[in-house]
PDB file of C-alpha atoms in Angstrom:
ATOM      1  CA  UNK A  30      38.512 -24.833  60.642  1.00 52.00           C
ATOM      2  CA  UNK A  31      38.590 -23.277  57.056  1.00 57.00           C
ATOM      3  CA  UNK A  32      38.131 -25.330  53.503  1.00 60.00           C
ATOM      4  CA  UNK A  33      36.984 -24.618  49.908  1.00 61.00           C
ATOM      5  CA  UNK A  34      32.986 -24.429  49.695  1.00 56.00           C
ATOM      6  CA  UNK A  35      31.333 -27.557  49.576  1.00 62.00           C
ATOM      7  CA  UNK A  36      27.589 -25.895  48.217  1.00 63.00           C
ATOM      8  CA  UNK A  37      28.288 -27.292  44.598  1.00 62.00           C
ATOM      9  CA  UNK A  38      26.079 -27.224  41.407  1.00 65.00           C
ATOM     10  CA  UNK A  39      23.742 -30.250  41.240  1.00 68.00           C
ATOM     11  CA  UNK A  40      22.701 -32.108  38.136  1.00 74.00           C
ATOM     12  CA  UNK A  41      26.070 -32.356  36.351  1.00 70.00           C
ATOM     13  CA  UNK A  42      25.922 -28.484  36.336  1.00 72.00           C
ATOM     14  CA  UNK A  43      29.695 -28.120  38.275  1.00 67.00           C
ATOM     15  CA  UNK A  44      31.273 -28.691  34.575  1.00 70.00           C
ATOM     16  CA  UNK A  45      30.227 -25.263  33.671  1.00 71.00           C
ATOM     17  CA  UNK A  46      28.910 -23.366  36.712  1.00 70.00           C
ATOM     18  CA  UNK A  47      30.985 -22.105  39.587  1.00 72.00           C
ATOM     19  CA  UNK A  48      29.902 -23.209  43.124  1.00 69.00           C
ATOM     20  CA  UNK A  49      28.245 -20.538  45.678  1.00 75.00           C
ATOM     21  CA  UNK A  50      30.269 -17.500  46.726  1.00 77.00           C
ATOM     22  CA  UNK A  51      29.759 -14.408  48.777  1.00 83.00           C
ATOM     23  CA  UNK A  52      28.286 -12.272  45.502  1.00 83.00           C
ATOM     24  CA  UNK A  53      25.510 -14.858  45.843  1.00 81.00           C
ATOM     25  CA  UNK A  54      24.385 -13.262  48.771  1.00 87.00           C
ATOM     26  CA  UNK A  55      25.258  -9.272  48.177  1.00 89.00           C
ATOM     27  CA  UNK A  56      21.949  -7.439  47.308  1.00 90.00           C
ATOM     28  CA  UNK A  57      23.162  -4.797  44.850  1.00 87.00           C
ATOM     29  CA  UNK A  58      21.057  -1.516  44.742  1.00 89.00           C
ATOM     30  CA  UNK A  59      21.664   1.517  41.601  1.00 89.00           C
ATOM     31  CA  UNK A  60      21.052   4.729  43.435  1.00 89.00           C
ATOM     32  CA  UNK A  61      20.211   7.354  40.586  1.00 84.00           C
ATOM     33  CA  UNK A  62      20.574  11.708  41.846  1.00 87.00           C
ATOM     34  CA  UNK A  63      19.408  14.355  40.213  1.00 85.00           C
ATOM     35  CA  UNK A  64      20.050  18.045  40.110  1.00 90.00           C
ATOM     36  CA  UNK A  65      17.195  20.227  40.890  1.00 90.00           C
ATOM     37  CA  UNK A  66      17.363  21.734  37.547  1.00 90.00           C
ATOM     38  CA  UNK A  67      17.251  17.984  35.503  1.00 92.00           C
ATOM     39  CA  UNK A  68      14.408  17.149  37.857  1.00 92.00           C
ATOM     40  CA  UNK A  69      12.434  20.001  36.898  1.00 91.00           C
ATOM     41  CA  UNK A  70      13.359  19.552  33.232  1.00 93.00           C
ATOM     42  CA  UNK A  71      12.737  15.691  32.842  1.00 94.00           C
ATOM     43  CA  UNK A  72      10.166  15.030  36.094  1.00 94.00           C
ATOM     44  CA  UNK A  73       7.199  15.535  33.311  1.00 96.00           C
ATOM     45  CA  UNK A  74       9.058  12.689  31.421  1.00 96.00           C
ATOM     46  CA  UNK A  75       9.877  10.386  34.135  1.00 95.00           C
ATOM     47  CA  UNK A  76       6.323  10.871  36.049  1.00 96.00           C
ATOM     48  CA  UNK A  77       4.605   9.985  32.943  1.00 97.00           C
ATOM     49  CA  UNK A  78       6.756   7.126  32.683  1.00 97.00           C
ATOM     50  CA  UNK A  79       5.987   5.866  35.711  1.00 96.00           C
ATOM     51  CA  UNK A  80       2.383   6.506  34.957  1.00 97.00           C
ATOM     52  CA  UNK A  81       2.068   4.069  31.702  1.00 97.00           C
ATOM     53  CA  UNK A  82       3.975   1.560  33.425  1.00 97.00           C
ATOM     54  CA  UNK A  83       1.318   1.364  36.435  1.00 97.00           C
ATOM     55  CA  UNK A  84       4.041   2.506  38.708  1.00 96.00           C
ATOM     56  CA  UNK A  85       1.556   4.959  40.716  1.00 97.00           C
ATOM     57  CA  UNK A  86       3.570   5.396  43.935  1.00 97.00           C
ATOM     58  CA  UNK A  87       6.821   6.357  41.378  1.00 95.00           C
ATOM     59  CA  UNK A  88       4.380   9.150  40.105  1.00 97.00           C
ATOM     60  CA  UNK A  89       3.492  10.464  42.874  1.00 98.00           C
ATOM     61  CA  UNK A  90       6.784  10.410  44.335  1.00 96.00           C
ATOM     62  CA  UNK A  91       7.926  12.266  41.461  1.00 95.00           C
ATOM     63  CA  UNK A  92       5.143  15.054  41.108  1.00 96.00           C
ATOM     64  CA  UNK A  93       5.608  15.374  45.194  1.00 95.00           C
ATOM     65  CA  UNK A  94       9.347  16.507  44.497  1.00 93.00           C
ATOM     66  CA  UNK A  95       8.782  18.819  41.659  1.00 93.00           C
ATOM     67  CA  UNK A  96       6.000  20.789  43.311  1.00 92.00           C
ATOM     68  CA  UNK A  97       8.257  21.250  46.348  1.00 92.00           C
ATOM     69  CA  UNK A  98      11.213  22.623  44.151  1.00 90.00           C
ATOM     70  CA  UNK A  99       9.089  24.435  42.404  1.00 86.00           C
ATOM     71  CA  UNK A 100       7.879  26.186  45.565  1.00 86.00           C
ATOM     72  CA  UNK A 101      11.846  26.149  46.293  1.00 75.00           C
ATOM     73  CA  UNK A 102      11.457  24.827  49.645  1.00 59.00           C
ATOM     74  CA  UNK A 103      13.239  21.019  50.393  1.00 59.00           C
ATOM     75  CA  UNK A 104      10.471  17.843  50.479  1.00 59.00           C
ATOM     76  CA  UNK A 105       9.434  16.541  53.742  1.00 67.00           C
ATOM     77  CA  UNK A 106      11.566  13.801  54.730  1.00 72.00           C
ATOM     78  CA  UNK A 107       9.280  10.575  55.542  1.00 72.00           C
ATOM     79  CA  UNK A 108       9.691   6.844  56.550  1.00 69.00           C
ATOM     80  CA  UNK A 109      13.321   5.892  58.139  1.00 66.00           C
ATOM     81  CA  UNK A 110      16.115   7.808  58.782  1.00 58.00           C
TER      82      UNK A 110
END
């Protein structure tokens, strides 16, 4: 059986809002790369960053990254695969 979606807007809100669609439901992620050579150059920036916005973990992950290109060997991979 197929038909329209029935989840509308309450409230009087269907005269201007659209009723639920599958881009409710997507969780949309920004994935941001760097070169080796940007990292090295703006990691000072971005740690520090991170730092005054109490985002500790960012920081470290940061700092961790930089010391291992600096030592031009690849970071450990942790967590999932």
């Amino acid at each position: 059986m197929a038909g329209p979606n029935h989840v509308l807007p309450t409230d009087r809100r269907a005269r201007f809002a659209s009723p639920l669609g599958v881009e409710d439901f997507v969780k949309r992620q920004s994935v941001v790369e760097f070169s080796k050579e940007a990292l090295l150059k703006l990691g000072p920036v971005a740690e520090r960053m991170a730092e005054l916005e109490g985002l500790d973990g960012h920081a470290q992950a940061i700092r961790i990254r930089r010391e291992a290109l600096a030592k031009k060997k690849p970071p450990k991979k942790r967590g999932r695969k």
